[in-house]
Amino acid sequence: MKSCCIAGHPNIPPDKMGYVKERLREEIEAALEDGFHHFISNFEDGAGLLGAEIIVDMIEAGHKLELEAALYTKSRVDTLMATPTTAKLLTCSQYIGVHAADGLDDTLKCNRFIANNAQRIIAVYAPQENARKDCLVQLMRFTYILEVEERIITI
């Protein structure tokens, strides 16, 4: 089964939210047309949650899709379950993986998991000054090295 990851920067400007949601939906629909039925989301604020929301909407509309939550830390599960909207997204996930070492936030391990398991990444990218330390940039480096197809939505 072909897997597609949805990730991106957490701080999407409010005036760009509609654009990002529309472009994510278009990219997810294109992925479906290309045979992708398994979607991995890091469930982070911004693109991760927007993508998960679109996938859940499609599942509820009858599409045969799978959603996997690839989380950086165990505490993220508690945070997501504390809000009804995000709890619904998480409980609709067929797989939930916490990719952390000894309970610590481990973005490196999670990003390696995503890069090793996805054949396409849909990334919402907002250029930032500190890109060297940015988790999305790290993920995109992994996917580039592994020759994962990248679809980038720049805001």
Steps between C-alpha positions, in 0.01 A plus 500: 500500500632843405542746789487878492611727785345835583716741699579868525578799707267547797445874470288556193397866479121539535477675163667197333293229674233475227766480230693230687188292566396521133850406376524211751166364382617524136826319580321229701253447213793479257663242728179295494498511120863381506412197714583623850258375767714512814568846642744579780458821698724630777186653656686820573318833499457646156540276195515171693160552661346660190605201294366255759169690502470474120581127510240437774239694299578279199478182709162612634389568141571138412855507360703192593799670659724433797630771731810449711607732779880523528556695822825650629421456867270304731359818653360596158241222535370661822498845341303377199253304711428806718316679216192339338594602146853362511391198708263406217784521248725282713233239569429476125864402445549133420856517637653715773875491542698694758852526368686621805797364689441456873192722493688802372409716202687332216439677172801334340367147560149595388626672185707193413192282543296725270774523235554124502129420469366759255532506124370857482502796737262792482678779684368843590811714513540849640860620464648593835825653617599203717442235231802295614317405822159466342332158531335520158830586332655200676219275373538637148874429510426137588238468227736657246781256587259206479356634173148535637281703267445847645197721439563838659241764575690822571335775704 
